[in-house]
Short mmCIF file of C-alpha atoms in Angstrom, two decimals:
data_model
loop_
_atom_site.label_atom_id
_atom_site.label_comp_id
_atom_site.label_asym_id
_atom_site.label_seq_id
_atom_site.Cartn_x
_atom_site.Cartn_y
_atom_site.Cartn_z
CA MET M 226 -0.40 -0.20 0.12
CA THR M 227 2.95 1.72 0.29
CA ARG M 228 3.97 2.17 -3.55
CA PRO M 229 0.22 3.13 -5.39
CA PHE M 230 -0.32 6.03 -2.96
CA PRO M 231 2.77 8.46 -4.46
CA ARG M 232 0.96 8.06 -8.28
CA ASP M 233 -2.03 8.53 -7.28
CA GLY M 234 -0.83 11.60 -5.72
CA TYR M 235 0.72 12.43 -9.55
CA ALA M 236 -2.67 11.74 -10.70
CA VAL M 237 -4.75 13.98 -8.60
CA ALA M 238 -2.15 16.56 -9.08
CA ALA M 239 -1.96 16.79 -12.49
CA ALA M 240 -5.73 17.45 -12.52
CA VAL M 241 -5.52 19.35 -10.66
CA LEU M 242 -2.75 21.48 -12.44
CA LEU M 243 -5.75 21.30 -15.96
CA VAL M 244 -8.13 22.66 -13.08
CA LEU M 245 -6.79 26.04 -13.22
CA THR M 246 -5.10 26.13 -15.98
CA ALA M 247 -8.42 25.77 -17.87
CA VAL M 248 -10.37 28.42 -14.99
CA LEU M 249 -7.38 30.43 -15.43
CA VAL M 250 -6.99 30.46 -19.06
CA GLY M 251 -10.73 30.96 -19.62
CA ARG M 252 -11.30 33.65 -17.46
CA ARG M 253 -8.69 35.87 -19.43
CA ILE M 254 -10.38 34.36 -22.83
CA GLN M 255 -13.51 35.36 -21.25
CA ASP M 256 -12.36 38.86 -20.63
CA SER M 257 -10.20 39.47 -23.73
CA ARG M 258 -12.71 37.96 -26.64
CA HIS M 259 -16.18 37.51 -24.23
CA THR M 260 -16.53 34.38 -26.94
CA LEU M 261 -17.51 31.42 -23.84
CA PHE M 262 -19.87 32.93 -22.95
CA VAL M 263 -19.64 31.34 -19.03
CA HIS M 264 -18.84 34.07 -16.24
CA TRP M 265 -16.78 31.31 -14.13
CA PRO M 266 -14.61 29.66 -16.83
CA PRO M 267 -15.07 26.66 -17.44
CA LEU M 268 -18.10 25.36 -15.46
CA TYR M 269 -21.60 27.33 -16.01
CA ALA M 270 -21.50 28.63 -12.93
CA SER M 271 -20.55 32.72 -10.81
CA TRP M 272 -18.84 33.18 -7.91
CA ASN M 273 -21.24 33.54 -5.26
CA PRO M 274 -20.63 32.80 -2.06
CA HIS M 275 -23.26 31.71 0.09
CA ILE M 276 -25.01 29.49 2.43
CA GLY M 277 -28.73 28.38 2.11
CA PRO M 278 -31.90 26.21 3.85
CA GLY M 279 -30.09 22.82 2.08
CA THR M 280 -26.27 23.90 3.72
CA PRO M 281 -27.07 22.08 7.45
CA ALA M 282 -28.15 18.82 5.71
CA ALA M 283 -25.60 19.01 3.01
CA VAL M 284 -22.90 19.08 6.90
CA VAL M 285 -24.27 16.30 7.88
CA VAL M 286 -25.45 14.23 4.70
CA ALA M 287 -21.88 14.22 4.18
CA VAL M 288 -20.26 13.06 7.28
CA ALA M 289 -22.81 10.05 7.77
CA VAL M 290 -21.56 9.02 4.62
CA VAL M 291 -17.73 9.60 5.40
CA VAL M 292 -18.03 8.29 8.25
CA TYR M 293 -19.83 5.47 8.47
CA GLY M 294 -20.73 5.03 4.58
CA PRO M 295 -18.23 2.29 4.10
CA ARG M 296 -19.28 0.34 7.20
CA LEU M 297 -22.63 0.44 5.60
CA ALA M 298 -21.84 -0.41 3.03
CA ALA M 299 -20.20 -4.28 4.02
CA ARG M 300 -22.64 -4.62 6.32
CA LEU M 301 -25.75 -4.54 5.05
CA ARG M 302 -27.97 -6.81 2.90
CA PRO M 303 -28.43 -5.88 -1.43
CA GLY M 304 -31.36 -5.20 -1.26
CA ALA M 305 -31.19 -3.00 1.97
CA LEU M 306 -28.29 -1.37 0.42
CA LEU M 307 -29.36 -0.65 -2.55
CA ALA M 308 -32.50 0.98 -1.02
CA ALA M 309 -30.07 3.19 1.75
CA ALA M 310 -27.68 4.18 -1.28
CA TRP M 311 -31.56 6.04 -3.32
CA GLY M 312 -32.48 7.41 0.62
CA ALA M 313 -28.68 8.72 0.52
CA ALA M 314 -28.19 9.82 -2.58
CA MET M 315 -31.21 11.93 -2.66
CA ALA M 316 -30.66 13.26 0.02
CA TRP M 317 -27.82 14.47 -0.50
CA ILE M 318 -28.41 15.54 -3.84
CA TRP M 319 -32.08 17.13 -2.33
CA SER M 320 -29.86 19.06 0.65
CA LEU M 321 -26.96 20.75 -2.08
CA ALA M 322 -30.28 21.83 -4.58
CA LEU M 323 -31.82 24.15 -0.93
CA VAL M 324 -28.06 25.94 -0.51
CA ASP M 325 -29.83 27.26 -3.43
CA GLY M 326 -33.24 27.68 -1.74
CA TRP M 327 -36.35 26.99 -3.53
CA HIS M 328 -36.79 28.62 -6.22
CA ARG M 329 -33.14 28.59 -6.77
CA GLY M 330 -32.34 25.29 -6.65
CA VAL M 331 -35.53 23.59 -7.59
CA ALA M 332 -38.45 25.13 -8.16
CA GLY M 333 -36.92 27.66 -10.98
CA ARG M 334 -35.36 25.43 -12.64
CA LEU M 335 -36.87 23.28 -15.43
CA ALA M 336 -39.12 26.71 -15.98
CA THR M 337 -36.78 29.68 -16.88
CA ARG M 338 -36.83 30.39 -20.76
CA THR M 339 -34.67 28.07 -22.21
CA GLU M 340 -36.57 25.08 -20.54
CA TYR M 341 -38.81 21.96 -20.58
CA LEU M 342 -42.31 23.49 -19.01
CA ARG M 343 -41.67 26.19 -21.18
CA ALA M 344 -42.70 24.79 -23.85
CA VAL M 345 -45.99 22.43 -22.56
CA GLY M 346 -48.82 24.02 -23.36
CA ARG M 347 -48.62 23.94 -26.89
CA PHE M 348 -48.57 19.94 -26.46
CA GLN M 349 -51.70 19.89 -26.56
CA ASP M 350 -52.21 18.26 -29.65
CA VAL M 351 -49.38 15.84 -28.97
CA PRO M 352 -48.89 14.01 -31.86
CA ALA M 353 -49.30 17.16 -34.07
CA ALA M 354 -46.97 18.43 -31.92
CA LEU M 355 -45.00 15.50 -32.61
CA ARG M 356 -45.10 15.95 -36.75
CA ASP M 357 -44.27 19.12 -36.30
CA PHE M 358 -41.36 19.05 -34.66
CA THR M 359 -38.91 19.42 -36.50
CA ARG M 360 -40.26 22.72 -38.35
CA HIS M 361 -39.87 25.07 -35.65
CA ILE M 362 -35.60 23.74 -34.61
CA VAL M 363 -33.50 25.50 -36.24
CA TRP M 364 -34.10 29.85 -35.89
CA GLY M 365 -35.76 31.38 -38.17
CA THR M 366 -38.48 29.19 -38.08
CA PRO M 367 -42.24 30.44 -36.59
CA ASP M 368 -42.36 30.32 -33.14
CA PRO M 369 -39.05 27.87 -32.61
CA TRP M 370 -38.70 25.90 -29.92
CA PRO M 371 -36.82 26.94 -26.04
CA ALA M 372 -32.40 25.86 -26.56
CA HIS M 373 -33.67 22.82 -24.22
CA VAL M 374 -36.33 21.30 -26.12
CA ALA M 375 -34.93 21.93 -30.08
CA GLY M 376 -31.67 21.01 -27.72
CA HIS M 377 -33.34 17.59 -27.21
CA PRO M 378 -35.64 15.09 -29.36
CA PRO M 379 -39.62 15.27 -28.16
CA ALA M 380 -39.09 11.97 -25.38
CA ALA M 381 -37.27 14.60 -23.23
CA THR M 382 -40.48 17.31 -23.33
CA LEU M 383 -42.62 14.78 -23.37
CA THR M 384 -41.82 13.61 -19.77
CA PHE M 385 -42.79 16.89 -18.62
CA VAL M 386 -45.63 17.07 -20.63
CA LEU M 387 -47.16 13.85 -18.83
CA LEU M 388 -46.17 15.20 -15.86
CA ASP M 389 -48.72 18.20 -16.48
CA ARG M 390 -52.02 15.68 -16.95
CA ILE M 391 -51.76 13.23 -13.94
CA GLY M 392 -51.41 16.87 -11.87
CA LEU M 393 -47.53 17.24 -12.15
CA GLY M 394 -47.72 20.21 -13.69
CA GLY M 395 -45.17 22.73 -12.27
CA GLY M 396 -41.03 23.82 -11.59
CA GLY M 397 -41.60 22.01 -8.49
CA TRP M 398 -43.10 18.50 -8.84
CA ALA M 399 -40.92 18.46 -12.26
CA GLY M 400 -38.07 18.75 -10.49
CA ALA M 401 -38.91 16.41 -7.23
CA TRP M 402 -39.12 13.74 -10.24
CA CYS M 403 -35.65 15.21 -11.94
CA VAL M 404 -34.53 14.15 -8.16
CA THR M 405 -36.22 11.23 -7.86
CA VAL M 406 -35.79 9.38 -10.79
CA GLY M 407 -32.55 10.67 -11.14
CA ALA M 408 -30.81 9.46 -7.82
CA THR M 409 -31.41 6.34 -8.79
CA ALA M 410 -29.19 6.61 -10.91
CA CYS M 411 -26.50 5.34 -8.30
CA VAL M 412 -28.62 1.84 -7.64
CA ALA M 413 -28.48 0.80 -11.48
CA VAL M 414 -25.02 1.79 -11.42
CA LEU M 415 -24.21 -0.45 -7.84
CA VAL M 416 -26.62 -3.27 -9.69
CA ALA M 417 -24.33 -3.99 -12.83
CA VAL M 418 -21.20 -3.25 -11.16
CA ARG M 419 -23.27 -6.64 -8.37
CA ALA M 420 -23.81 -8.48 -11.97
CA LEU M 421 -20.25 -8.09 -13.86
CA ALA M 422 -17.37 -7.37 -11.57
CA GLY M 423 -18.97 -9.21 -8.16
CA ASP M 424 -20.77 -7.72 -4.50
CA GLY M 425 -17.32 -6.70 -3.34
CA VAL M 426 -16.03 -4.81 -5.61
CA ALA M 427 -20.39 -3.94 -5.91
CA ARG M 428 -19.69 -2.36 -1.60
CA ARG M 429 -16.61 -1.30 -2.15
CA ALA M 430 -18.02 1.67 -5.20
CA ALA M 431 -21.87 2.61 -3.07
CA PRO M 432 -21.12 4.71 -0.78
CA PHE M 433 -18.35 7.13 -3.78
CA LEU M 434 -21.85 6.66 -6.23
CA VAL M 435 -23.80 8.32 -3.57
CA LEU M 436 -21.75 11.15 -1.98
CA ALA M 437 -20.58 11.62 -6.04
CA PRO M 438 -19.62 15.55 -6.88
CA ALA M 439 -22.47 15.25 -9.06
CA ALA M 440 -25.03 15.76 -6.98
CA VAL M 441 -24.95 19.54 -7.60
CA TRP M 442 -25.38 19.52 -10.64
CA MET M 443 -27.99 16.89 -10.04
CA GLY M 444 -30.52 18.22 -9.01
CA ALA M 445 -33.37 19.77 -10.67
CA SER M 446 -31.63 18.88 -14.10
CA ALA M 447 -33.25 17.07 -16.30
CA ASP M 448 -29.62 15.01 -17.36
CA ALA M 449 -30.19 13.53 -14.02
CA TYR M 450 -33.14 11.40 -15.35
CA PHE M 451 -31.71 11.30 -17.75
CA ALA M 452 -29.08 9.67 -16.65
CA ALA M 453 -31.41 8.01 -14.64
CA VAL M 454 -32.87 6.10 -17.25
CA ALA M 455 -29.67 4.80 -18.87
CA SER M 456 -27.79 3.70 -16.03
CA TRP M 457 -30.84 1.37 -15.42
CA ALA M 458 -30.81 0.78 -19.75
CA VAL M 459 -26.83 -1.27 -19.23
CA ALA M 460 -27.72 -2.84 -15.77
CA LEU M 461 -30.72 -4.06 -16.62
CA LEU M 462 -27.96 -5.53 -19.87
CA ALA M 463 -25.56 -6.89 -17.43
CA LEU M 464 -28.59 -8.47 -15.58
CA ALA M 465 -29.09 -10.37 -19.15
CA VAL M 466 -25.68 -10.89 -19.41
CA THR M 467 -25.13 -13.11 -16.09
CA GLY M 468 -28.52 -14.00 -15.16
CA ARG M 469 -31.01 -16.44 -16.55
CA SER M 470 -34.60 -14.19 -18.13
CA VAL M 471 -34.35 -12.79 -20.87
CA TRP M 472 -36.42 -10.28 -19.73
CA TRP M 473 -33.59 -8.37 -18.63
CA ALA M 474 -32.38 -7.39 -22.80
CA ALA M 475 -35.86 -6.96 -23.54
CA GLY M 476 -36.81 -4.41 -20.65
CA SER M 477 -33.07 -3.17 -20.97
CA GLY M 478 -33.65 -2.55 -25.55
CA LEU M 479 -37.07 -0.47 -24.14
CA LEU M 480 -34.78 2.02 -22.57
CA PHE M 481 -31.29 1.46 -24.91
CA GLY M 482 -34.19 2.90 -26.74
CA LEU M 483 -35.69 6.06 -24.81
CA THR M 484 -32.83 7.48 -23.81
CA CYS M 485 -31.64 8.00 -27.80
CA TYR M 486 -34.86 9.51 -27.58
CA LEU M 487 -34.14 11.90 -24.57
CA SER M 488 -30.96 12.93 -26.01
CA TYR M 489 -29.48 12.91 -29.12
CA GLY M 490 -25.74 12.18 -27.80
CA LEU M 491 -27.15 9.52 -25.56
CA THR M 492 -26.47 6.95 -28.91
CA LEU M 493 -21.94 6.89 -27.48
CA LEU M 494 -23.19 4.81 -24.45
CA ALA M 495 -23.57 2.05 -26.82
CA VAL M 496 -19.59 1.86 -26.30
CA ILE M 497 -20.48 1.11 -22.53
CA ALA M 498 -22.86 -1.65 -23.85
CA ALA M 499 -20.40 -2.63 -25.99
CA ALA M 500 -18.41 -3.36 -22.82
CA VAL M 501 -21.62 -4.95 -21.30
CA LEU M 502 -21.94 -7.65 -23.76
CA PHE M 503 -17.97 -8.45 -24.17
CA LEU M 504 -18.36 -9.08 -19.85
CA GLY M 505 -20.94 -11.90 -20.88
CA ARG M 506 -19.66 -12.65 -23.72
CA HIS M 507 -19.87 -16.41 -22.34
CA ARG M 508 -23.49 -16.68 -21.87
CA VAL M 509 -24.44 -14.52 -24.29
CA ARG M 510 -22.90 -17.90 -26.91
CA GLU M 511 -25.13 -19.94 -25.11
CA ARG M 512 -27.77 -18.07 -25.09
CA PRO M 513 -28.30 -16.44 -28.74
CA VAL M 514 -31.45 -15.46 -27.48
CA LEU M 515 -30.04 -12.31 -25.98
CA PRO M 516 -28.87 -10.11 -29.14
CA VAL M 517 -32.45 -10.71 -30.33
CA ALA M 518 -34.59 -9.65 -27.48
CA LEU M 519 -32.24 -6.16 -27.25
CA LEU M 520 -32.58 -5.44 -30.62
CA ALA M 521 -36.94 -5.86 -30.38
CA GLY M 522 -36.59 -3.79 -26.76
CA LEU M 523 -34.92 -1.67 -28.67
CA VAL M 524 -36.62 -1.07 -31.56
CA VAL M 525 -39.79 -0.50 -29.67
CA VAL M 526 -39.73 3.22 -28.98
CA PRO M 527 -37.82 4.72 -32.69
CA ALA M 528 -40.65 2.63 -33.84
CA ALA M 529 -43.03 4.52 -31.96
CA PHE M 530 -41.93 8.19 -32.45
CA THR M 531 -41.76 7.27 -36.33
CA LEU M 532 -44.57 5.60 -37.02
CA ALA M 533 -45.30 9.38 -35.10
CA GLY M 534 -44.47 11.29 -37.19
CA PHE M 535 -41.17 12.31 -35.60
CA ASP M 536 -38.08 11.33 -38.52
CA TRP M 537 -34.77 11.62 -35.43
CA TRP M 538 -31.98 11.70 -38.41
CA GLU M 539 -33.60 14.79 -39.92
CA ALA M 540 -34.00 16.45 -36.41
CA TYR M 541 -30.25 16.56 -35.40
CA HIS M 542 -28.75 17.58 -37.94
CA LEU M 543 -31.30 20.66 -37.85
CA LEU M 544 -30.28 21.03 -34.42
CA VAL M 545 -26.55 21.21 -35.34
CA THR M 546 -27.32 24.56 -37.58
CA ARG M 547 -29.30 25.29 -34.77
CA TYR M 548 -25.88 24.56 -32.70
CA TYR M 549 -23.59 27.13 -34.46
CA GLN M 550 -25.87 29.84 -34.67
CA GLY M 551 -26.50 29.80 -31.36
CA VAL M 552 -23.47 29.93 -28.60
CA GLY M 553 -22.20 26.96 -29.96
CA GLY M 554 -20.73 28.42 -33.34
CA THR M 555 -19.11 31.26 -30.98
CA ARG M 556 -17.29 29.12 -27.70
CA PRO M 557 -13.27 28.63 -29.24
CA TYR M 558 -12.80 25.23 -29.94
CA GLY M 559 -9.71 25.08 -28.87
CA TYR M 560 -10.53 26.20 -26.14
CA TRP M 561 -13.21 23.70 -25.39
CA VAL M 562 -12.18 19.93 -26.57
CA TRP M 563 -9.60 20.01 -23.11
CA ALA M 564 -11.02 22.26 -20.45
CA ASN M 565 -14.31 20.06 -21.18
CA LEU M 566 -12.48 17.59 -19.83
CA ALA M 567 -11.30 20.19 -16.65
CA CYS M 568 -14.79 19.70 -16.09
CA THR M 569 -15.23 16.09 -15.68
CA VAL M 570 -13.03 16.05 -13.18
CA VAL M 571 -15.21 18.51 -11.44
CA ILE M 572 -18.62 16.43 -10.65
CA THR M 573 -16.41 13.24 -10.65
CA GLY M 574 -13.41 14.29 -8.00
CA LEU M 575 -10.03 14.10 -6.93
CA ALA M 576 -11.03 10.15 -6.00
CA THR M 577 -12.16 8.94 -9.28
CA VAL M 578 -8.79 10.36 -10.65
CA ALA M 579 -7.20 8.60 -8.39
CA GLY M 580 -9.36 5.10 -9.51
CA LEU M 581 -8.77 5.59 -12.54
CA ARG M 582 -4.73 5.60 -12.61
CA ARG M 583 -5.52 2.62 -10.44
CA ALA M 584 -7.83 1.32 -12.84
CA GLY M 585 -5.29 1.69 -15.52
CA GLY M 586 -2.82 -0.16 -13.40
CA THR M 587 -5.10 -3.30 -13.06
CA LEU M 588 -5.74 -3.35 -16.99
CA ALA M 589 -2.03 -2.61 -17.54
CA ARG M 590 -1.34 -5.84 -15.46
CA ALA M 591 -3.61 -8.31 -16.17
CA PRO M 592 -3.20 -11.72 -17.83
CA ARG M 593 -5.74 -12.54 -20.25
CA PRO M 594 -7.47 -15.32 -18.42
CA LEU M 595 -9.39 -12.86 -15.96
CA LEU M 596 -11.05 -11.42 -18.78
CA GLY M 597 -13.08 -14.40 -18.53
CA PRO M 598 -16.84 -14.89 -16.47
CA PRO M 599 -17.30 -13.37 -13.65
CA GLY M 600 -16.59 -15.72 -11.21
CA LYS M 601 -17.58 -17.30 -7.32
CA VAL M 602 -19.22 -13.87 -5.28
CA PRO M 603 -17.26 -12.71 -2.67
CA PRO M 604 -18.21 -12.37 0.68
CA ALA M 605 -19.52 -9.47 1.67
CA GLY M 606 -16.86 -7.13 3.16
CA THR M 607 -13.56 -9.02 0.98
CA PRO M 608 -11.30 -6.55 -0.89
CA PRO M 609 -12.90 -7.37 -4.85
CA VAL M 610 -10.75 -10.37 -6.16
CA ALA M 611 -8.34 -9.25 -8.66
CA GLY M 612 -10.91 -10.89 -11.51
CA ALA M 613 -13.82 -7.80 -10.26
CA GLU M 614 -11.02 -5.48 -9.82
CA THR M 615 -9.98 -6.04 -14.09
CA ARG M 616 -13.79 -6.57 -15.27
CA LEU M 617 -14.25 -3.70 -12.92
CA ALA M 618 -11.79 -1.53 -15.27
CA LEU M 619 -12.64 -2.48 -18.15
CA LEU M 620 -16.64 -2.06 -17.41
CA VAL M 621 -15.33 2.34 -15.95
CA PHE M 622 -12.81 2.93 -19.29
CA ALA M 623 -15.72 2.21 -21.88
CA ALA M 624 -16.96 5.22 -20.89
CA LEU M 625 -13.53 6.83 -21.59
CA PRO M 626 -14.24 6.05 -24.87
CA ALA M 627 -18.17 7.80 -25.00
CA LEU M 628 -16.85 11.32 -23.41
CA LEU M 629 -13.97 11.97 -25.94
CA VAL M 630 -16.31 11.13 -28.42
CA ALA M 631 -18.81 13.50 -28.03
CA ASP M 632 -15.92 15.20 -26.17
CA LEU M 633 -14.12 15.98 -30.40
CA SER M 634 -17.38 16.16 -31.96
CA GLY M 635 -17.76 20.03 -30.73
CA MET M 636 -21.55 19.79 -30.36
CA SER M 637 -20.19 19.87 -26.46
CA LYS M 638 -18.50 23.04 -25.61
CA ALA M 639 -19.37 23.81 -22.32
CA GLU M 640 -21.62 23.35 -19.60
CA THR M 641 -20.41 19.27 -20.24
CA GLU M 642 -20.23 19.12 -16.33
CA ARG M 643 -24.21 18.96 -17.42
CA ILE M 644 -24.24 18.03 -20.39
CA TRP M 645 -21.61 14.33 -19.30
CA LEU M 646 -23.73 13.15 -16.18
CA PRO M 647 -24.80 9.86 -17.58
CA PHE M 648 -21.26 8.97 -18.46
CA ALA M 649 -19.70 10.26 -15.47
CA MET M 650 -22.17 7.31 -13.82
CA TRP M 651 -19.45 5.08 -15.09
CA LEU M 652 -16.19 6.26 -13.73
CA LEU M 653 -16.90 6.84 -10.42
CA PRO M 654 -17.47 2.90 -9.38
CA ALA M 655 -13.29 3.16 -9.87
CA CYS M 656 -13.26 4.15 -6.94
CA ALA M 657 -14.27 0.82 -5.22
CA LEU M 658 -9.40 0.63 -5.75
CA LEU M 659 -9.06 3.08 -3.05
CA ALA M 660 -7.39 2.49 -0.41
CA ARG M 661 -8.35 4.45 2.53
CA PRO M 662 -11.58 4.84 2.21
CA ARG M 663 -12.88 7.74 3.74
CA ALA M 664 -10.03 9.77 3.13
CA TRP M 665 -11.63 10.56 -0.37
CA LEU M 666 -14.51 9.99 0.38
CA ALA M 667 -14.45 13.22 2.37
CA ALA M 668 -12.26 15.27 -0.81
CA GLN M 669 -14.83 14.23 -2.19
CA ALA M 670 -17.96 15.65 -0.42
CA VAL M 671 -15.25 18.88 0.40
CA LEU M 672 -15.03 18.84 -2.84
CA ALA M 673 -18.88 19.31 -3.41
CA LEU M 674 -19.55 21.73 -0.84
CA LEU M 675 -17.15 24.26 -1.96
CA VAL M 676 -18.36 23.98 -5.13
CA ASN M 677 -22.19 24.04 -4.41
CA HIS M 678 -21.81 27.49 -1.37
CA LEU M 679 -18.73 29.30 -3.51
CA LEU M 680 -20.52 29.34 -7.15
CA LEU M 681 -24.36 29.73 -7.92
CA THR M 682 -25.06 26.92 -11.00
CA GLY M 683 -27.00 27.24 -13.78
CA TRP M 684 -28.03 25.49 -17.25
#
């Protein structure tokens, strides 16, 4: 345990340097050229030291998870652990959101002029709205959609339309939906890690998934809801390739299809799905019906929207035009292509940086036989076995190509601390490889608390 720690320190120091460089260079570009369109680069935030109603609760949740999280994660029954993780994640997200107060932190988030709720009234006739959706994406067309509506397929907006139809309209209910559903993302990742890498690894990862700095942006953000749907798609696929029921595969395909109609960029989750299929390839060979069930589920949502008159490909190409009509066409690619990675450091935390370094070392040392199917699950609370660590590393590193493609595409310049939440969730389990978990958990909590209390985040 003496050799890895200095190397962890080097990785953390490099990540801190990346963030500081992004702050200083971004500040200079914004002050001189005004082309970044963010007040506190690289984050979409403003300098605003403050406390709020959620401050005491956030501190209590952070201390409780740091002190008791690893011990409880090691001892609770699997079902109780998942329930506890969901409850603790909701408490963490809610408390951080309420640091900004109820209206500014929750109810007003999804009700601004760029957000989904501004378009709910235009979906009185849903079939007609879907047929006409692409006609209102580009600036210059009659009555163009608000930015976030135009920037996503219609399933995103339809979610809030359906909430309104069942009597849960308005920003408060929309925010509560995003927090409640978004908090389940950590549960889904735990389910997938347990299925693919074993119970011990999942238990070590649980407190880090709960106390993620990403929670700052999951409070009342629709991207938290997207992250949850995407995470459950991967989790059900993991259950399918390690279990006996083909229904998990069909459910996974259904959610993958929905994910693609919540956000165009989340089609890149196919990279993580491919890693899951690789890790479970022996079961897939034994049961060829699994990919058939996956594909059958996958076509349901696209078929429904296509039959309703929405053309995904046409909408995406129109979105590219809309993107470059706005600030996306002005923001410098040369800055954001690396500053986006600094944003990822902030939302995943320094513990994840150290965990990824260890995951990379694990893959470098792994002999080929360790890439086989999961072996016997170790008893709760025991350190992960070498094979489990390798499978975890493969799963975690699958998220990196997806991030890099999104980054290089130029369609994610700024605000990636929110937009990349669905990918960031799969980097967090790397923290299971760390020694001294309480110290690293404390670092994660301090980062989230500092960001939330010193900056006013927005989107």
